[in-house]
Structures are given as structure tokens and as C-alpha cells.
Amino acid sequence: MKTFTKTLFAGIAASAMIAGAATTAAVAMDYKGKTVKIVIPYGPGGTYDKYGVAFSNHLGNHIPGNPNIILQHMPGAGGAKAMNWFANVAPKDGLTLIVPLDNGVTNQLMRPKKMRYDARKFTWLGSSNQTNVVMVVRTDSGVTKLEDLKTKAIIGSTSGKNSSGYLNPMLIQGLFDYKIKMVTGYKGSSKSIFAMEQGESQMAAFNWLAWASKVPHWFTGDKPFARAIAQVGIFRDPDLPKSVPMINELVTDEMDKKVVGFLSVAGLLGRGLALPPGVDKDVVATLRAAYDKMNADPAFAAELKKRKLRLIPSTGAEIQKVVNDSVDNASPAVVKHARKLIFGGES
């Protein structure tokens, strides 16, 4: 996993230069008068949707012909419905994109009977953010630190068993034998967080931007409504206090460490765009160049900042390598152990 991390972040610093090179190499495809659709695998309001809106507002400015770009929300099965549709049904003409699941690789390997796609066959255009999954609890739950879950039971809310909001809390439960119960069926992070606010649940686990952009007031004042108690990722989230522990720093068993590293790769995939399998290579070149130029555009950065979203850019080639290496190098033993910890052996 460290190899993947170094590869990705070494390229981030050079993104602007790569963008210029990609633009020169791209074979122009004229999109004039056409409409491009971006599929969002969850309902409106979450960070997938917010990044998707920003993409739709700026990507077309860098595509030859300046096409119209629209969004289509396709929630269901923790995002798996959209991913399966995208791999097997979506048109391959370069007019249909997806904001892919950051845990798409994890799901593919752990739940092969449910995931009818191979993430390596998607063509990744790039990413505009990398982030950890952060477990947040209501302060009135009585949980002040992660270890409290050894004796205090807690109920969490999320969309489905394929979502990072389910996988990561259940991984933590499996690793430490904590008392966590997840309730599924909520349509994305917004509905899951609202369930916490309404008292239907006491915990949820999403990327920090979901929390910071939707409910920043929860974490301020003398008596905050909620607190972060754990994070899963390759690196510490720069916006969180150092007191919020990284799960990879708490495990000691070697196999457990590999499983945590396996799931942590999802954070590197972040929020970006991908094409379905089989799209013409010239179209790929055009859209990858456009994505790189968008990431380097100050207007795009300004909109993300306005929406309280971060810009940590990486190219399509970098993300493609992370995905391919993650799938190719995943040990069957690690995948089996991860499945056991999270699903109790269920596939």
C-alpha cells in the first residue's frame, strides 16, 4: 500500500505540468451541440453530488465544443446499482461519465457476487480529492472515545452494505469486538446524517468533507453536538485534531494491518470521474486532458472552496495505476479476512 501512496502523491505535485502535456497529446473530439451525462451513485446532497455539480459547471469549458453537462442520480445498494449499470449498460460513446465509488475496488474483491464489474476496465479521468472515512458520534451517546464502544452499544446509519459508511464501522467492530449495529437503507450521506440529527441513530462514518460541509456547527461551541472518534485512511486528515486516532495505528496483528491498508486505499480514489469500459482511446485522451485542465482552473478551485470542498488533484493515469495495482496485488487471504471481519463470511 505504501508503494501506491508514494506513486499517487508524487504525481500530485506535478499535476499542472501533466495537464499541459496531456492537452498537447490529446486528439481533439468535437462535442459541440452534444450533452454529456454524469451519473451520481447516490441521492442529492452528498459529496459525490457536490463534486458532480462542480464537475458539470466546469468540465465542459475545457472540452472541445463546450458541451452541455447534466447530472443523473442513480442511488441504490450503497452505490453498487450505478456501478453495475455503468459497467454493463452505459453507452461507450464518451457522453456518459460516473463519479465512481471510492470503495469500488474494495467491494469488487470482497463481494464478487454482488459487483458485476471490474474496476480496472473503467477508464479513470482523474480525481479532485482524497479523503479519509471519519466515524462521528453524538456526544449524548456517552461515547467520548473509540474504546468506549467496548462496553457502550451504538447504532449507526448508512445507505447500504456496499457503502464506505457501512464497511468501515463494521471493520472497526470486527477488529476490536465493539458494540456497533448499522442500520441501512438511507439514501446517501445527507439522509444518514439527518438520521443522527433526528435521533434515529447515534453514529455515522463518512469522509470529513461530508461532515464539514453539511453540519460544521455540530463540532463547535462549549457543548458540541457530535465528535469524531476514529479515521480510516492512508494519511491523517489535515482538518482533524491529532487526537482522532487512525485505525491503522491501533491494530497490531499483521493480517489485520493488511486488511486496514486494503480498505484505506479507497481514500486515495477520492472524488473524480470515470468512463465505462470500451471507450475509444481518442475520446479518453480528450476527456483526460479536459479533466486535468479543469483541476488547474482557478475558477474550479474557487467553486470547490465556496462549496467547502477541497482540491487535491491527481491525473487519470495515476488513479488508473492505483486501481490496477490494488486489484492485481490484493492477496486472496487478505480479502477473505476482510470479508470475515466486515460481513462475518457473507459474500
mmCIF file of C-alpha atoms in Angstrom:
data_model
loop_
_atom_site.group_PDB
_atom_site.id
_atom_site.type_symbol
_atom_site.label_atom_id
_atom_site.label_comp_id
_atom_site.label_asym_id
_atom_site.label_seq_id
_atom_site.Cartn_x
_atom_site.Cartn_y
_atom_site.Cartn_z
ATOM 1 C CA MET A 1 0.000 0.000 0.000
ATOM 2 C CA LYS A 2 2.874 2.403 0.697
ATOM 3 C CA THR A 3 4.009 1.981 -2.901
ATOM 4 C CA PHE A 4 0.588 3.056 -4.160
ATOM 5 C CA THR A 5 0.610 6.100 -1.875
ATOM 6 C CA LYS A 6 4.048 7.280 -2.990
ATOM 7 C CA THR A 7 3.132 6.797 -6.626
ATOM 8 C CA LEU A 8 -0.045 8.831 -6.329
ATOM 9 C CA PHE A 9 1.241 11.728 -4.286
ATOM 10 C CA ALA A 10 4.475 12.059 -6.206
ATOM 11 C CA GLY A 11 2.314 12.799 -9.219
ATOM 12 C CA ILE A 12 0.036 15.273 -7.470
ATOM 13 C CA ALA A 13 2.756 17.899 -7.232
ATOM 14 C CA ALA A 14 3.266 17.683 -10.986
ATOM 15 C CA SER A 15 -0.406 17.718 -11.960
ATOM 16 C CA ALA A 16 -0.322 21.134 -13.589
ATOM 17 C CA MET A 17 2.607 20.176 -15.833
ATOM 18 C CA ILE A 18 0.980 16.866 -16.718
ATOM 19 C CA ALA A 19 -2.216 18.709 -17.580
ATOM 20 C CA GLY A 20 -0.381 20.839 -20.126
ATOM 21 C CA ALA A 21 1.319 17.801 -21.672
ATOM 22 C CA ALA A 22 -1.938 15.868 -21.845
ATOM 23 C CA THR A 23 -3.630 18.769 -23.611
ATOM 24 C CA THR A 24 -0.994 18.751 -26.326
ATOM 25 C CA ALA A 25 -1.176 14.990 -26.784
ATOM 26 C CA ALA A 26 -4.959 14.761 -26.842
ATOM 27 C CA VAL A 27 -6.686 14.162 -30.121
ATOM 28 C CA ALA A 28 -9.496 16.692 -30.217
ATOM 29 C CA MET A 29 -13.030 15.343 -30.357
ATOM 30 C CA ASP A 30 -15.691 17.948 -31.060
ATOM 31 C CA TYR A 31 -18.535 17.832 -28.545
ATOM 32 C CA LYS A 32 -20.339 20.855 -29.979
ATOM 33 C CA GLY A 33 -24.115 20.568 -29.571
ATOM 34 C CA LYS A 34 -23.836 17.374 -27.513
ATOM 35 C CA THR A 35 -24.920 16.591 -23.961
ATOM 36 C CA VAL A 36 -22.699 14.751 -21.504
ATOM 37 C CA LYS A 37 -24.298 12.947 -18.557
ATOM 38 C CA ILE A 38 -22.590 12.465 -15.195
ATOM 39 C CA VAL A 39 -24.064 9.624 -13.125
ATOM 40 C CA ILE A 40 -24.071 10.103 -9.346
ATOM 41 C CA PRO A 41 -24.308 6.742 -7.486
ATOM 42 C CA TYR A 42 -26.179 8.282 -4.531
ATOM 43 C CA GLY A 43 -29.032 10.710 -3.971
ATOM 44 C CA PRO A 44 -28.630 14.519 -3.967
ATOM 45 C CA GLY A 45 -26.800 16.412 -1.250
ATOM 46 C CA GLY A 46 -23.727 14.272 -0.540
ATOM 47 C CA THR A 47 -20.133 14.938 -1.534
ATOM 48 C CA TYR A 48 -20.493 12.731 -4.636
ATOM 49 C CA ASP A 49 -23.305 15.050 -5.716
ATOM 50 C CA LYS A 50 -21.484 18.258 -4.727
ATOM 51 C CA TYR A 51 -18.348 17.346 -6.645
ATOM 52 C CA GLY A 52 -20.549 16.193 -9.529
ATOM 53 C CA VAL A 53 -22.235 19.599 -9.668
ATOM 54 C CA ALA A 54 -18.834 21.321 -9.702
ATOM 55 C CA PHE A 55 -17.652 19.000 -12.479
ATOM 56 C CA SER A 56 -20.778 19.756 -14.520
ATOM 57 C CA ASN A 57 -20.195 23.501 -14.140
ATOM 58 C CA HIS A 58 -16.557 23.472 -15.269
ATOM 59 C CA LEU A 59 -15.532 20.364 -17.220
ATOM 60 C CA GLY A 60 -17.399 21.432 -20.364
ATOM 61 C CA ASN A 61 -15.360 24.626 -20.529
ATOM 62 C CA HIS A 62 -12.290 22.521 -21.291
ATOM 63 C CA ILE A 63 -13.843 20.026 -23.717
ATOM 64 C CA PRO A 64 -13.711 20.929 -27.443
ATOM 65 C CA GLY A 65 -17.173 22.177 -28.446
ATOM 66 C CA ASN A 66 -18.165 23.115 -24.873
ATOM 67 C CA PRO A 67 -20.948 20.509 -24.443
ATOM 68 C CA ASN A 68 -23.871 20.786 -22.052
ATOM 69 C CA ILE A 69 -23.367 18.612 -18.946
ATOM 70 C CA ILE A 70 -26.213 17.231 -16.831
ATOM 71 C CA LEU A 71 -26.404 15.029 -13.722
ATOM 72 C CA GLN A 72 -28.365 11.817 -13.201
ATOM 73 C CA HIS A 73 -28.738 10.419 -9.683
ATOM 74 C CA MET A 74 -28.873 6.638 -9.513
ATOM 75 C CA PRO A 75 -28.984 5.621 -5.827
ATOM 76 C CA GLY A 76 -29.332 2.035 -4.678
ATOM 77 C CA ALA A 77 -27.415 -0.781 -2.956
ATOM 78 C CA GLY A 78 -24.823 1.564 -1.472
ATOM 79 C CA GLY A 79 -23.794 2.781 -4.915
ATOM 80 C CA ALA A 80 -23.455 -0.702 -6.450
ATOM 81 C CA LYS A 81 -26.554 -0.245 -8.627
ATOM 82 C CA ALA A 82 -24.953 2.631 -10.522
ATOM 83 C CA MET A 83 -21.548 0.933 -10.761
ATOM 84 C CA ASN A 84 -23.039 -2.269 -12.182
ATOM 85 C CA TRP A 85 -25.193 -0.315 -14.650
ATOM 86 C CA PHE A 86 -22.237 1.786 -15.707
ATOM 87 C CA ALA A 87 -20.035 -1.232 -16.426
ATOM 88 C CA ASN A 88 -22.610 -3.250 -18.346
ATOM 89 C CA VAL A 89 -25.244 -0.915 -19.809
ATOM 90 C CA ALA A 90 -23.880 2.638 -20.092
ATOM 91 C CA PRO A 91 -23.164 3.863 -23.656
ATOM 92 C CA LYS A 92 -19.489 3.815 -24.640
ATOM 93 C CA ASP A 93 -19.606 6.939 -26.804
ATOM 94 C CA GLY A 94 -17.871 9.269 -24.370
ATOM 95 C CA LEU A 95 -21.105 11.014 -23.411
ATOM 96 C CA THR A 96 -21.716 9.142 -20.138
ATOM 97 C CA LEU A 97 -19.439 9.535 -17.099
ATOM 98 C CA ILE A 98 -19.702 8.482 -13.464
ATOM 99 C CA VAL A 99 -18.426 9.780 -10.149
ATOM 100 C CA PRO A 100 -17.201 6.287 -9.178
ATOM 101 C CA LEU A 101 -17.351 4.807 -5.696
ATOM 102 C CA ASP A 102 -14.150 5.381 -3.781
ATOM 103 C CA ASN A 103 -14.602 1.875 -2.359
ATOM 104 C CA GLY A 104 -15.314 0.310 -5.746
ATOM 105 C CA VAL A 105 -12.159 -1.810 -5.647
ATOM 106 C CA THR A 106 -12.864 -2.971 -2.101
ATOM 107 C CA ASN A 107 -16.406 -4.008 -2.988
ATOM 108 C CA GLN A 108 -15.328 -5.757 -6.177
ATOM 109 C CA LEU A 109 -12.910 -8.008 -4.307
ATOM 110 C CA MET A 110 -14.954 -8.667 -1.179
ATOM 111 C CA ARG A 111 -18.424 -9.062 -2.709
ATOM 112 C CA PRO A 112 -17.801 -10.502 -6.193
ATOM 113 C CA LYS A 113 -21.290 -11.998 -6.413
ATOM 114 C CA LYS A 114 -22.847 -8.543 -5.991
ATOM 115 C CA MET A 115 -20.378 -6.472 -8.023
ATOM 116 C CA ARG A 116 -20.754 -7.107 -11.759
ATOM 117 C CA TYR A 117 -17.812 -5.004 -12.842
ATOM 118 C CA ASP A 118 -14.023 -4.919 -12.970
ATOM 119 C CA ALA A 119 -12.759 -1.516 -11.794
ATOM 120 C CA ARG A 120 -9.605 -1.965 -13.874
ATOM 121 C CA LYS A 121 -11.703 -1.817 -17.052
ATOM 122 C CA PHE A 122 -13.144 1.589 -16.242
ATOM 123 C CA THR A 123 -11.086 4.428 -17.689
ATOM 124 C CA TRP A 124 -10.332 6.892 -14.919
ATOM 125 C CA LEU A 125 -10.156 10.554 -15.964
ATOM 126 C CA GLY A 126 -8.723 11.773 -12.672
ATOM 127 C CA SER A 127 -9.636 12.783 -9.141
ATOM 128 C CA SER A 128 -10.053 16.113 -7.360
ATOM 129 C CA ASN A 129 -9.818 14.958 -3.757
ATOM 130 C CA GLN A 130 -8.544 12.252 -1.451
ATOM 131 C CA THR A 131 -10.003 11.818 2.000
ATOM 132 C CA ASN A 132 -10.393 9.532 4.992
ATOM 133 C CA VAL A 133 -13.546 7.984 6.363
ATOM 134 C CA VAL A 134 -14.275 9.566 9.757
ATOM 135 C CA MET A 135 -16.512 7.970 12.397
ATOM 136 C CA VAL A 136 -18.607 10.581 14.204
ATOM 137 C CA VAL A 137 -20.829 10.029 17.272
ATOM 138 C CA ARG A 138 -23.406 12.168 19.046
ATOM 139 C CA THR A 139 -21.994 13.489 22.314
ATOM 140 C CA ASP A 140 -25.154 12.459 24.172
ATOM 141 C CA SER A 141 -24.400 8.833 23.250
ATOM 142 C CA GLY A 142 -21.983 8.700 26.162
ATOM 143 C CA VAL A 143 -19.147 7.710 23.806
ATOM 144 C CA THR A 144 -16.197 10.045 24.250
ATOM 145 C CA LYS A 145 -13.506 7.869 22.712
ATOM 146 C CA LEU A 146 -13.321 4.821 20.462
ATOM 147 C CA GLU A 147 -12.558 2.429 23.311
ATOM 148 C CA ASP A 148 -15.915 3.244 24.919
ATOM 149 C CA LEU A 149 -17.567 1.074 22.261
ATOM 150 C CA LYS A 150 -16.222 -1.948 24.109
ATOM 151 C CA THR A 151 -18.979 -1.508 26.687
ATOM 152 C CA LYS A 152 -21.427 1.008 25.163
ATOM 153 C CA ALA A 153 -23.624 -0.137 22.276
ATOM 154 C CA ILE A 154 -24.202 2.314 19.431
ATOM 155 C CA ILE A 155 -26.444 2.436 16.349
ATOM 156 C CA GLY A 156 -25.112 3.807 13.056
ATOM 157 C CA SER A 157 -26.902 4.933 9.880
ATOM 158 C CA THR A 158 -25.807 4.439 6.260
ATOM 159 C CA SER A 159 -27.093 3.681 2.774
ATOM 160 C CA GLY A 160 -26.159 0.053 2.156
ATOM 161 C CA LYS A 161 -23.638 -2.695 2.761
ATOM 162 C CA ASN A 162 -21.542 -1.590 -0.196
ATOM 163 C CA SER A 163 -21.004 1.940 1.127
ATOM 164 C CA SER A 164 -17.939 3.153 2.988
ATOM 165 C CA GLY A 165 -20.377 4.215 5.704
ATOM 166 C CA TYR A 166 -21.049 0.523 6.348
ATOM 167 C CA LEU A 167 -17.722 -1.116 5.513
ATOM 168 C CA ASN A 168 -15.566 0.983 7.830
ATOM 169 C CA PRO A 169 -17.668 0.860 11.024
ATOM 170 C CA MET A 170 -18.123 -2.887 10.570
ATOM 171 C CA LEU A 171 -14.387 -3.274 10.013
ATOM 172 C CA ILE A 172 -13.793 -1.440 13.310
ATOM 173 C CA GLN A 173 -16.322 -3.694 15.029
ATOM 174 C CA GLY A 174 -14.675 -6.798 13.622
ATOM 175 C CA LEU A 175 -11.178 -5.677 14.580
ATOM 176 C CA PHE A 176 -11.917 -4.701 18.182
ATOM 177 C CA ASP A 177 -15.127 -6.572 19.025
ATOM 178 C CA TYR A 178 -17.021 -3.325 19.603
ATOM 179 C CA LYS A 179 -20.776 -2.981 20.052
ATOM 180 C CA ILE A 180 -21.810 -1.432 16.722
ATOM 181 C CA LYS A 181 -25.057 -2.002 14.854
ATOM 182 C CA MET A 182 -25.551 -0.441 11.417
ATOM 183 C CA VAL A 183 -28.985 0.424 10.019
ATOM 184 C CA THR A 184 -29.019 0.584 6.205
ATOM 185 C CA GLY A 185 -31.485 1.999 3.701
ATOM 186 C CA TYR A 186 -30.761 5.730 3.937
ATOM 187 C CA LYS A 187 -30.234 7.427 0.561
ATOM 188 C CA GLY A 188 -26.707 8.744 0.883
ATOM 189 C CA SER A 189 -24.727 10.642 3.489
ATOM 190 C CA SER A 190 -27.198 13.530 3.813
ATOM 191 C CA LYS A 191 -30.073 11.267 4.869
ATOM 192 C CA SER A 192 -27.770 9.253 7.135
ATOM 193 C CA ILE A 193 -26.529 12.387 8.871
ATOM 194 C CA PHE A 194 -30.097 13.687 9.190
ATOM 195 C CA ALA A 195 -30.977 10.386 10.918
ATOM 196 C CA MET A 196 -28.328 11.218 13.524
ATOM 197 C CA GLU A 197 -29.779 14.676 13.989
ATOM 198 C CA GLN A 198 -33.268 13.232 14.443
ATOM 199 C CA GLY A 199 -32.071 10.684 16.980
ATOM 200 C CA GLU A 200 -32.714 7.643 14.774
ATOM 201 C CA SER A 201 -29.024 6.813 15.030
ATOM 202 C CA GLN A 202 -26.068 7.894 17.148
ATOM 203 C CA MET A 203 -23.216 7.435 14.683
ATOM 204 C CA ALA A 204 -22.246 7.572 11.025
ATOM 205 C CA ALA A 205 -18.959 7.305 9.127
ATOM 206 C CA PHE A 206 -18.260 9.417 6.039
ATOM 207 C CA ASN A 207 -15.419 11.462 4.619
ATOM 208 C CA TRP A 208 -14.672 14.562 6.667
ATOM 209 C CA LEU A 209 -15.880 16.896 3.911
ATOM 210 C CA ALA A 210 -19.377 15.439 4.267
ATOM 211 C CA TRP A 211 -19.351 16.484 7.912
ATOM 212 C CA ALA A 212 -17.602 19.820 7.446
ATOM 213 C CA SER A 213 -19.793 20.946 4.549
ATOM 214 C CA LYS A 214 -23.171 19.784 5.913
ATOM 215 C CA VAL A 215 -23.041 20.167 9.695
ATOM 216 C CA PRO A 216 -19.934 22.164 10.704
ATOM 217 C CA HIS A 217 -21.872 23.612 13.655
ATOM 218 C CA TRP A 218 -22.062 20.161 15.225
ATOM 219 C CA PHE A 219 -18.396 20.366 16.227
ATOM 220 C CA THR A 220 -18.198 23.878 17.660
ATOM 221 C CA GLY A 221 -19.068 25.585 20.930
ATOM 222 C CA ASP A 222 -18.726 24.590 24.561
ATOM 223 C CA LYS A 223 -21.173 21.707 24.148
ATOM 224 C CA PRO A 224 -20.738 20.295 20.634
ATOM 225 C CA PHE A 225 -23.483 18.072 19.250
ATOM 226 C CA ALA A 226 -21.026 15.453 17.926
ATOM 227 C CA ARG A 227 -17.376 14.429 17.934
ATOM 228 C CA ALA A 228 -15.038 12.484 15.644
ATOM 229 C CA ILE A 229 -13.621 9.368 17.310
ATOM 230 C CA ALA A 230 -11.762 7.492 14.532
ATOM 231 C CA GLN A 231 -10.500 7.775 10.957
ATOM 232 C CA VAL A 232 -9.600 5.219 8.299
ATOM 233 C CA GLY A 233 -7.121 6.190 5.593
ATOM 234 C CA ILE A 234 -3.518 6.155 4.413
ATOM 235 C CA PHE A 235 -2.653 9.546 5.915
ATOM 236 C CA ARG A 236 -4.149 11.713 8.669
ATOM 237 C CA ASP A 237 -6.841 14.107 7.529
ATOM 238 C CA PRO A 238 -5.294 17.588 7.752
ATOM 239 C CA ASP A 239 -8.539 19.105 9.092
ATOM 240 C CA LEU A 240 -8.869 16.789 12.090
ATOM 241 C CA PRO A 241 -7.216 17.072 15.524
ATOM 242 C CA LYS A 242 -4.315 14.714 16.106
ATOM 243 C CA SER A 243 -6.306 13.209 18.953
ATOM 244 C CA VAL A 244 -8.615 11.444 16.447
ATOM 245 C CA PRO A 245 -6.877 8.058 16.060
ATOM 246 C CA MET A 246 -6.008 6.362 12.793
ATOM 247 C CA ILE A 247 -7.227 2.769 12.820
ATOM 248 C CA ASN A 248 -4.031 1.578 11.138
ATOM 249 C CA GLU A 249 -2.109 2.841 14.199
ATOM 250 C CA LEU A 250 -4.249 0.840 16.625
ATOM 251 C CA VAL A 251 -4.011 -2.649 15.134
ATOM 252 C CA THR A 252 -1.089 -4.911 15.942
ATOM 253 C CA ASP A 253 -1.865 -8.178 14.137
ATOM 254 C CA GLU A 254 -0.103 -8.320 10.769
ATOM 255 C CA MET A 255 -3.104 -9.650 8.846
ATOM 256 C CA ASP A 256 -5.377 -7.045 10.444
ATOM 257 C CA LYS A 257 -2.927 -4.335 9.356
ATOM 258 C CA LYS A 258 -3.098 -5.582 5.773
ATOM 259 C CA VAL A 259 -6.891 -5.503 5.840
ATOM 260 C CA VAL A 260 -6.947 -1.933 7.154
ATOM 261 C CA GLY A 261 -4.475 -0.951 4.429
ATOM 262 C CA PHE A 262 -6.638 -2.690 1.835
ATOM 263 C CA LEU A 263 -9.688 -0.616 2.779
ATOM 264 C CA SER A 264 -7.684 2.581 3.226
ATOM 265 C CA VAL A 265 -6.840 2.741 -0.492
ATOM 266 C CA ALA A 266 -10.418 3.962 -1.055
ATOM 267 C CA GLY A 267 -9.436 7.356 0.309
ATOM 268 C CA LEU A 268 -6.865 7.817 -2.440
ATOM 269 C CA LEU A 269 -9.506 7.377 -5.155
ATOM 270 C CA GLY A 270 -11.418 10.312 -3.728
ATOM 271 C CA ARG A 271 -13.934 12.145 -5.910
ATOM 272 C CA GLY A 272 -13.363 12.092 -9.651
ATOM 273 C CA LEU A 273 -14.765 10.842 -12.942
ATOM 274 C CA ALA A 274 -14.513 7.659 -15.000
ATOM 275 C CA LEU A 275 -15.631 6.324 -18.374
ATOM 276 C CA PRO A 276 -17.180 2.877 -18.923
ATOM 277 C CA PRO A 277 -15.139 0.046 -20.460
ATOM 278 C CA GLY A 278 -14.525 0.164 -24.203
ATOM 279 C CA VAL A 279 -14.488 3.908 -24.922
ATOM 280 C CA ASP A 280 -12.346 4.959 -27.903
ATOM 281 C CA LYS A 281 -8.796 5.945 -26.902
ATOM 282 C CA ASP A 282 -9.019 9.310 -28.679
ATOM 283 C CA VAL A 283 -12.101 10.176 -26.631
ATOM 284 C CA VAL A 284 -10.221 9.122 -23.494
ATOM 285 C CA ALA A 285 -7.321 11.424 -24.417
ATOM 286 C CA THR A 286 -9.684 14.349 -24.997
ATOM 287 C CA LEU A 287 -11.521 13.917 -21.700
ATOM 288 C CA ARG A 288 -8.418 13.225 -19.597
ATOM 289 C CA ALA A 289 -6.867 16.422 -20.960
ATOM 290 C CA ALA A 290 -10.058 18.337 -20.165
ATOM 291 C CA TYR A 291 -10.155 16.962 -16.630
ATOM 292 C CA ASP A 292 -6.542 17.941 -15.980
ATOM 293 C CA LYS A 293 -7.205 21.465 -17.277
ATOM 294 C CA MET A 294 -10.290 21.720 -15.053
ATOM 295 C CA ASN A 295 -8.250 20.746 -11.979
ATOM 296 C CA ALA A 296 -5.778 23.520 -12.859
ATOM 297 C CA ASP A 297 -8.513 26.123 -13.454
ATOM 298 C CA PRO A 298 -8.745 28.787 -10.673
ATOM 299 C CA ALA A 299 -12.495 29.097 -11.310
ATOM 300 C CA PHE A 300 -12.978 25.411 -10.483
ATOM 301 C CA ALA A 301 -10.874 25.745 -7.344
ATOM 302 C CA ALA A 302 -12.918 28.784 -6.315
ATOM 303 C CA GLU A 303 -16.217 26.911 -6.681
ATOM 304 C CA LEU A 304 -14.939 23.989 -4.615
ATOM 305 C CA LYS A 305 -13.842 26.395 -1.909
ATOM 306 C CA LYS A 306 -17.253 28.080 -1.967
ATOM 307 C CA ARG A 307 -18.887 24.667 -1.522
ATOM 308 C CA LYS A 308 -16.458 23.871 1.330
ATOM 309 C CA LEU A 309 -14.815 21.158 -0.736
ATOM 310 C CA ARG A 310 -11.080 20.517 -1.111
ATOM 311 C CA LEU A 311 -8.981 20.284 -4.247
ATOM 312 C CA ILE A 312 -6.241 17.645 -4.089
ATOM 313 C CA PRO A 313 -5.752 16.805 -7.794
ATOM 314 C CA SER A 314 -4.432 13.658 -9.411
ATOM 315 C CA THR A 315 -4.445 12.519 -13.029
ATOM 316 C CA GLY A 316 -6.341 9.690 -14.661
ATOM 317 C CA ALA A 317 -3.130 7.735 -15.231
ATOM 318 C CA GLU A 318 -2.241 7.972 -11.532
ATOM 319 C CA ILE A 319 -5.672 6.806 -10.397
ATOM 320 C CA GLN A 320 -5.691 4.034 -13.029
ATOM 321 C CA LYS A 321 -2.424 2.698 -11.603
ATOM 322 C CA VAL A 322 -3.742 2.764 -8.022
ATOM 323 C CA VAL A 323 -6.846 0.829 -9.105
ATOM 324 C CA ASN A 324 -4.963 -1.695 -11.230
ATOM 325 C CA ASP A 325 -2.288 -2.320 -8.592
ATOM 326 C CA SER A 326 -4.873 -2.623 -5.819
ATOM 327 C CA VAL A 327 -6.800 -5.317 -7.695
ATOM 328 C CA ASP A 328 -3.743 -7.139 -9.059
ATOM 329 C CA ASN A 329 -1.867 -7.232 -5.753
ATOM 330 C CA ALA A 330 -4.728 -7.998 -3.386
ATOM 331 C CA SER A 331 -3.950 -11.258 -1.624
ATOM 332 C CA PRO A 332 -6.881 -13.725 -1.518
ATOM 333 C CA ALA A 333 -6.059 -14.287 2.154
ATOM 334 C CA VAL A 334 -6.350 -10.555 2.916
ATOM 335 C CA VAL A 335 -9.626 -10.283 1.002
ATOM 336 C CA LYS A 336 -11.015 -13.330 2.813
ATOM 337 C CA HIS A 337 -10.018 -11.935 6.198
ATOM 338 C CA ALA A 338 -11.551 -8.546 5.361
ATOM 339 C CA ARG A 339 -14.800 -10.223 4.349
ATOM 340 C CA LYS A 340 -14.866 -12.176 7.585
ATOM 341 C CA LEU A 341 -14.246 -9.094 9.744
ATOM 342 C CA ILE A 342 -16.877 -6.984 7.982
ATOM 343 C CA PHE A 343 -19.542 -9.433 6.829
ATOM 344 C CA GLY A 344 -18.881 -12.435 9.022
ATOM 345 C CA GLY A 345 -18.086 -14.506 5.934
ATOM 346 C CA GLU A 346 -21.064 -13.247 3.915
ATOM 347 C CA SER A 347 -20.169 -12.546 0.273
#
